[in-house]
Coordinates of C-alpha atoms in Angstrom, one line a residue:
Chain Z
X1221 CA 11.5 -55.2 115.9
X1222 CA 13.9 -52.6 114.5
X1223 CA 16.3 -55.3 113.6
X1224 CA 13.6 -57.2 111.7
X1225 CA 12.8 -54.1 109.7
X1226 CA 16.4 -53.6 108.9
X1227 CA 16.8 -57.3 107.7
X1228 CA 13.7 -56.9 105.6
X1229 CA 14.9 -53.7 103.9
X1230 CA 18.3 -55.3 103.3
X1231 CA 16.8 -58.4 101.8
X1232 CA 14.6 -56.2 99.5
X1233 CA 17.7 -54.1 98.4
X1234 CA 19.7 -57.3 97.7
X1235 CA 16.9 -58.9 95.8
X1236 CA 16.4 -55.7 93.6
X1237 CA 20.1 -55.6 93.0
X1238 CA 20.2 -59.2 92.0
X1239 CA 17.2 -58.8 89.6
X1240 CA 18.9 -55.7 88.1
X1241 CA 22.1 -57.7 87.6
X1242 CA 20.4 -60.6 85.9
X1243 CA 18.5 -58.2 83.5
X1244 CA 21.8 -56.4 82.7
X1245 CA 23.7 -59.7 82.0
X1246 CA 20.8 -60.9 79.8
X1247 CA 20.6 -57.7 77.8
X1248 CA 24.3 -57.4 77.4
X1249 CA 24.9 -61.0 76.5
X1250 CA 22.1 -61.1 74.0
X1251 CA 23.5 -61.5 70.5
X1252 CA 22.6 -59.2 67.6
X1253 CA 19.3 -60.5 66.3
X1254 CA 20.9 -61.0 62.9
X1255 CA 23.7 -63.1 64.3
X1256 CA 24.0 -66.4 62.5
X1257 CA 27.1 -68.5 63.0
X1258 CA 28.2 -72.0 61.9
X1259 CA 26.9 -73.3 65.2
X1260 CA 23.5 -71.6 65.1
X1261 CA 20.5 -73.9 65.4
X1262 CA 18.6 -74.2 62.2
X1263 CA 14.8 -73.8 62.7
X1264 CA 13.7 -74.7 59.2
X1265 CA 15.3 -76.7 56.3
X1266 CA 14.0 -76.1 52.8
X1267 CA 14.9 -75.8 49.1
X1268 CA 15.3 -72.3 47.6
X1269 CA 12.6 -73.1 45.0
X1270 CA 10.1 -74.3 47.7
X1271 CA 10.8 -71.3 49.9
X1272 CA 10.2 -68.9 47.0
X1273 CA 7.0 -70.8 46.0
X1274 CA 5.7 -70.5 49.6
X1275 CA 6.1 -66.7 49.6
X1276 CA 4.6 -66.4 46.2
X1277 CA 1.6 -68.6 47.1
X1278 CA 0.7 -67.0 50.4
X1279 CA 3.0 -64.3 51.7
X1280 CA 1.2 -63.8 55.1
X1281 CA 1.5 -67.5 56.0
X1282 CA 5.1 -67.7 54.7
X1283 CA 5.9 -64.6 56.9
X1284 CA 4.6 -66.4 59.9
X1285 CA 6.5 -69.6 59.1
X1286 CA 9.9 -68.2 58.1
X1287 CA 10.4 -64.5 59.1
X1288 CA 13.0 -64.0 61.8
X1289 CA 13.9 -67.7 61.8
X1290 CA 17.3 -69.2 61.0
X1291 CA 16.7 -71.1 57.7
X1292 CA 18.9 -73.7 56.0
X1293 CA 18.4 -73.5 52.3
X1294 CA 19.7 -75.7 49.5
X1295 CA 19.7 -74.3 46.0
X1296 CA 21.5 -73.5 42.7
X1297 CA 23.6 -70.3 42.5
X1298 CA 22.2 -68.0 39.8
X1299 CA 24.6 -65.1 40.5
X1300 CA 27.0 -63.6 43.0
X1301 CA 27.1 -59.8 43.5
X1302 CA 29.3 -57.4 45.4
X1303 CA 27.6 -54.2 46.3
X1304 CA 28.0 -51.7 49.2
X1305 CA 30.8 -53.8 50.6
X1306 CA 28.6 -56.9 50.9
X1307 CA 28.6 -60.1 49.0
X1308 CA 25.2 -61.5 48.0
X1309 CA 24.5 -65.0 46.6
X1310 CA 21.3 -65.2 44.5
X1311 CA 19.8 -68.7 44.6
X1312 CA 17.5 -69.9 41.9
X1313 CA 13.7 -69.7 42.4
X1314 CA 11.1 -71.6 40.4
X1315 CA 10.8 -69.1 37.5
X1316 CA 13.3 -67.0 35.7
X1317 CA 12.9 -63.9 37.8
X1318 CA 12.2 -64.2 41.5
X1319 CA 15.1 -65.6 43.5
X1320 CA 16.4 -66.0 47.0
X1321 CA 18.7 -63.1 47.9
X1322 CA 21.3 -64.3 50.4
X1323 CA 23.3 -61.5 52.0
X1324 CA 26.5 -63.1 53.1
X1325 CA 28.3 -62.7 56.5
X1326 CA 31.5 -60.8 55.8
X1327 CA 33.5 -63.5 57.5
X1328 CA 32.6 -65.8 54.6
X1329 CA 34.7 -64.1 51.9
X1330 CA 37.1 -67.0 51.4
X1331 CA 34.3 -69.5 51.0
X1332 CA 32.4 -67.2 48.6
X1333 CA 35.5 -67.1 46.4
X1334 CA 35.2 -70.8 45.8
X1335 CA 31.5 -70.6 44.7
X1336 CA 30.6 -70.4 41.0
X1337 CA 27.4 -69.8 39.1
X1338 CA 25.5 -73.0 38.7
X1339 CA 26.9 -74.7 41.9
X1340 CA 24.5 -76.4 44.2
X1341 CA 25.1 -75.1 47.7
X1342 CA 23.5 -75.2 51.2
X1343 CA 23.6 -72.2 53.4
X1344 CA 21.8 -70.8 56.4
X1345 CA 20.7 -67.3 57.3
X1346 CA 18.0 -65.3 59.0
X1347 CA 14.9 -64.8 56.8
X1348 CA 13.5 -61.2 56.7
X1349 CA 10.6 -61.6 54.2
X1350 CA 9.7 -61.1 50.6
X1351 CA 9.7 -58.2 48.1
X1352 CA 10.4 -59.3 44.6
X1353 CA 12.8 -61.9 46.0
X1354 CA 12.9 -63.6 49.4
X1355 CA 15.6 -62.1 51.6
X1356 CA 18.0 -63.9 53.9
X1357 CA 20.6 -61.9 55.9
X1358 CA 24.0 -62.7 57.4
X1359 CA 24.3 -66.1 55.7
X1360 CA 27.0 -68.7 56.3
X1361 CA 27.8 -71.4 53.8
X1362 CA 27.3 -75.0 55.0
X1363 CA 28.1 -77.1 51.9
X1364 CA 29.1 -76.7 48.3
X1365 CA 28.1 -79.9 46.5
X1366 CA 30.0 -78.9 43.4
X1367 CA 33.4 -78.3 45.0
Chain S
X1259 CA 37.9 -34.4 16.4
X1260 CA 37.7 -38.2 16.4
X1261 CA 37.4 -38.0 20.2
X1262 CA 34.4 -35.7 19.9
X1263 CA 32.7 -37.9 17.4
X1264 CA 33.3 -40.9 19.6
X1265 CA 31.9 -39.0 22.6
X1266 CA 28.8 -37.9 20.7
X1267 CA 28.3 -41.5 19.5
X1268 CA 28.7 -42.9 23.0
X1269 CA 26.3 -40.3 24.5
X1270 CA 23.7 -40.8 21.8
X1271 CA 24.2 -44.6 22.1
X1272 CA 23.5 -44.4 25.8
X1273 CA 20.5 -42.1 25.3
X1274 CA 19.2 -44.5 22.6
X1275 CA 19.6 -47.5 24.8
X1276 CA 17.8 -45.7 27.6
X1277 CA 14.9 -44.9 25.2
X1278 CA 14.8 -48.4 23.9
X1279 CA 14.8 -49.9 27.4
X1280 CA 11.9 -48.5 29.2
X1281 CA 11.8 -50.5 32.5
X1282 CA 14.6 -50.8 35.0
X1283 CA 14.9 -52.6 38.3
X1284 CA 17.1 -52.4 41.4
X1285 CA 17.0 -55.4 43.7
X1286 CA 19.8 -54.2 46.0
X1287 CA 19.1 -50.5 46.6
X1288 CA 20.6 -49.0 49.8
X1289 CA 18.6 -47.0 52.2
X1290 CA 20.2 -45.6 55.4
X1291 CA 18.6 -43.6 58.1
X1292 CA 20.2 -41.4 60.8
X1293 CA 18.8 -40.2 64.1
X1294 CA 21.1 -37.5 65.7
X1295 CA 20.5 -36.4 69.3
X1296 CA 22.7 -35.1 72.1
X1297 CA 22.2 -38.4 73.9
X1298 CA 23.2 -40.8 71.0
X1299 CA 23.4 -41.2 67.3
X1300 CA 21.6 -44.1 65.6
X1301 CA 22.2 -45.3 62.1
X1302 CA 20.6 -48.3 60.3
X1303 CA 21.1 -49.6 56.8
X1304 CA 19.0 -51.7 54.5
X1305 CA 20.9 -53.1 51.4
X1306 CA 18.0 -55.1 49.9
X1307 CA 15.6 -52.3 48.9
X1308 CA 13.6 -53.1 45.7
X1309 CA 12.7 -50.5 43.1
X1310 CA 11.2 -50.5 39.7
X1311 CA 11.5 -47.6 37.2
X1312 CA 9.2 -47.1 34.2
X1313 CA 10.2 -44.6 31.7
X1314 CA 7.0 -45.0 29.7
X1315 CA 5.3 -43.0 32.4
X1316 CA 8.4 -41.6 34.3
X1317 CA 7.2 -43.5 37.4
X1318 CA 9.2 -44.9 40.2
X1319 CA 8.1 -47.5 42.9
X1320 CA 10.1 -48.5 45.9
X1321 CA 9.4 -51.3 48.4
X1322 CA 11.4 -51.9 51.6
X1323 CA 11.3 -54.6 54.3
X1324 CA 11.5 -52.9 57.7
X1325 CA 13.0 -56.0 59.3
X1326 CA 16.0 -55.9 56.9
X1327 CA 17.4 -52.7 58.5
X1328 CA 20.6 -53.6 60.2
X1329 CA 21.5 -51.7 63.4
X1330 CA 24.8 -51.7 65.3
X1331 CA 23.1 -53.0 68.4
X1332 CA 20.6 -55.9 68.6
X1333 CA 18.5 -54.1 71.2
X1334 CA 18.0 -51.1 68.9
X1335 CA 16.9 -53.4 66.1
X1336 CA 14.5 -55.2 68.4
X1337 CA 12.9 -51.9 69.7
X1338 CA 12.7 -50.5 66.2
X1339 CA 10.8 -53.6 64.9
X1340 CA 8.7 -54.6 67.9
X1341 CA 7.8 -51.3 69.5
X1342 CA 8.2 -48.4 67.1
X1343 CA 7.6 -49.7 63.5
X1344 CA 5.4 -52.7 64.5
X1345 CA 7.0 -54.6 61.7
X1346 CA 4.7 -57.6 62.2
X1347 CA 1.7 -55.5 61.3
X1348 CA 3.5 -53.1 58.8
X1349 CA 6.3 -55.2 57.4
X1350 CA 6.9 -52.9 54.4
X1351 CA 7.3 -49.3 53.6
X1352 CA 6.7 -48.1 50.1
X1353 CA 7.1 -45.0 47.9
X1354 CA 5.4 -44.4 44.5
X1355 CA 6.1 -41.3 42.6
X1356 CA 6.4 -39.4 39.3
X1357 CA 9.7 -38.1 38.1
X1358 CA 8.9 -34.4 37.3
X1359 CA 10.3 -33.1 34.0
X1360 CA 12.7 -36.0 33.4
X1361 CA 14.1 -36.2 29.9
X1362 CA 15.4 -39.7 29.2
X1363 CA 17.1 -38.5 26.0
X1364 CA 19.6 -36.4 28.1
X1365 CA 22.4 -38.8 29.1
X1366 CA 23.9 -36.3 31.6
X1367 CA 23.6 -35.9 35.3
X1368 CA 20.1 -34.5 36.2
X1369 CA 18.7 -33.5 39.5
X1370 CA 14.9 -33.9 39.5
X1371 CA 12.0 -33.9 42.0
X1372 CA 10.2 -37.2 42.4
X1373 CA 6.7 -36.3 43.7
X1374 CA 4.7 -39.1 45.3
X1375 CA 3.3 -40.9 48.3
X1376 CA 5.5 -42.4 51.0
X1377 CA 3.9 -45.1 53.2
X1378 CA 5.5 -45.9 56.5
X1379 CA 3.9 -47.6 59.5
X1380 CA 0.6 -47.8 57.6
X1381 CA 0.4 -44.0 57.2
X1382 CA 0.7 -42.4 53.7
X1383 CA 2.0 -38.9 53.2
X1384 CA 2.7 -36.8 50.1
X1385 CA 6.4 -36.4 49.6
X1386 CA 8.7 -34.6 47.2
X1387 CA 12.2 -36.1 47.0
X1388 CA 15.1 -34.4 45.3
X1389 CA 17.0 -37.1 43.4
X1390 CA 20.3 -37.1 41.5
X1391 CA 20.0 -39.2 38.3
X1392 CA 23.1 -40.2 36.5
X1393 CA 24.9 -42.8 34.4
X1394 CA 27.9 -44.4 36.1
X1395 CA 29.7 -47.2 34.2
X1396 CA 26.5 -47.9 32.1
X1397 CA 24.4 -48.2 35.2
X1398 CA 21.5 -45.8 35.9
X1399 CA 22.0 -44.5 39.4
X1400 CA 19.4 -42.6 41.6
X1401 CA 20.7 -41.1 44.8
X1402 CA 19.7 -38.4 47.3
X1403 CA 18.4 -37.7 50.8
X1404 CA 15.4 -36.4 52.5
X1405 CA 14.0 -35.8 56.0
X1406 CA 11.0 -37.4 57.6
X1407 CA 9.2 -36.4 60.8
X1408 CA 8.6 -39.3 63.1
X1409 CA 5.2 -37.9 64.4
X1410 CA 3.8 -37.7 60.8
X1411 CA 3.8 -41.5 60.6
X1412 CA 2.3 -42.0 64.1
X1413 CA 5.4 -43.8 65.3
X1414 CA 5.1 -43.9 69.1
X1415 CA 8.3 -43.3 71.0
X1416 CA 7.9 -43.9 74.8
X1417 CA 8.7 -40.8 76.8
X1418 CA 11.6 -42.5 78.6
X1419 CA 13.6 -42.9 75.4
X1420 CA 12.2 -39.7 73.7
X1421 CA 15.5 -38.0 74.3
X1422 CA 17.5 -40.7 72.5
X1423 CA 15.5 -40.6 69.2
X1424 CA 15.5 -37.5 66.9
X1425 CA 12.1 -36.0 66.0
X1426 CA 13.3 -35.7 62.4
X1427 CA 15.1 -38.6 60.8
X1428 CA 17.5 -38.1 57.9
X1429 CA 17.2 -40.7 55.1
X1430 CA 19.8 -41.4 52.5
X1431 CA 19.3 -43.6 49.4
X1432 CA 21.1 -45.0 46.4
X1433 CA 19.7 -47.3 43.7
X1434 CA 21.6 -48.9 40.9
X1435 CA 19.2 -49.8 38.1
X1436 CA 19.5 -52.6 35.6
X1437 CA 17.3 -53.1 32.5
X1438 CA 14.3 -55.2 33.4
X1439 CA 14.1 -58.1 31.0
X1440 CA 10.7 -59.6 31.2

């Protein structure tokens, strides 16, 4: 009887340890939630104008459809800025003002150097929502059609 | 003598352009917050803060997406958005205020109080923020820092991690304004 109790206790300890280990591995291996790499799976593909129009038409629905998702966007470069040690590519929206603000992954510096205003490009990044502009973080360039 | 004339001309020119241009925007303002405790220090930055400045009324408005704060660790960012700030329910924080005694005709560095309402986590509180206002390379720059008490905004921190998160958070900001052409 005593042996049975011992085996039971030991099994319980080992199971708890295994669960603990799995949780630890999962937590530690989890990538930063902003992480986007060239191999990341794209959840939505859309044009920059259409994405902006969706946010301007119905922000709550657009939040549900796009926020915290990896989005591939195709659009025309309106401007490129360098501020606070980060490059940002602004893609054209429908009107003259609102645009898609794409904060670039720092590893993309070389590729950013080849982009000019007016180029048609495709990039992917994680969508964070909409203020005056829609915001995509940690973007990586997929294609520059005007290269 | 010529230099003085040039300087005066430059300064008046700047003041005139500020008077002529009444509205300014910053699309890429930076807001960083710091939580210091004996257990750990946490810092997160948001580089996409939107602000609009109206010199007709000396008013300033700021809007910030909570999900655009970037943390050094993914888990911190997840807890911040999912548990503490509830970013799905309260995606934005805002500040609207009046710049007290601001004189747009003075093209020098001015430190002014911006008195207004800060809304975080759905809770609005009166707030006075000391702000340095200056011209740097023809850009109008607002910068400064302030403290905010976590409990004031009903941000619930579970007791198990209470020691890891400061009760008072230090916030630092910097906005570079461009003329708003619309």
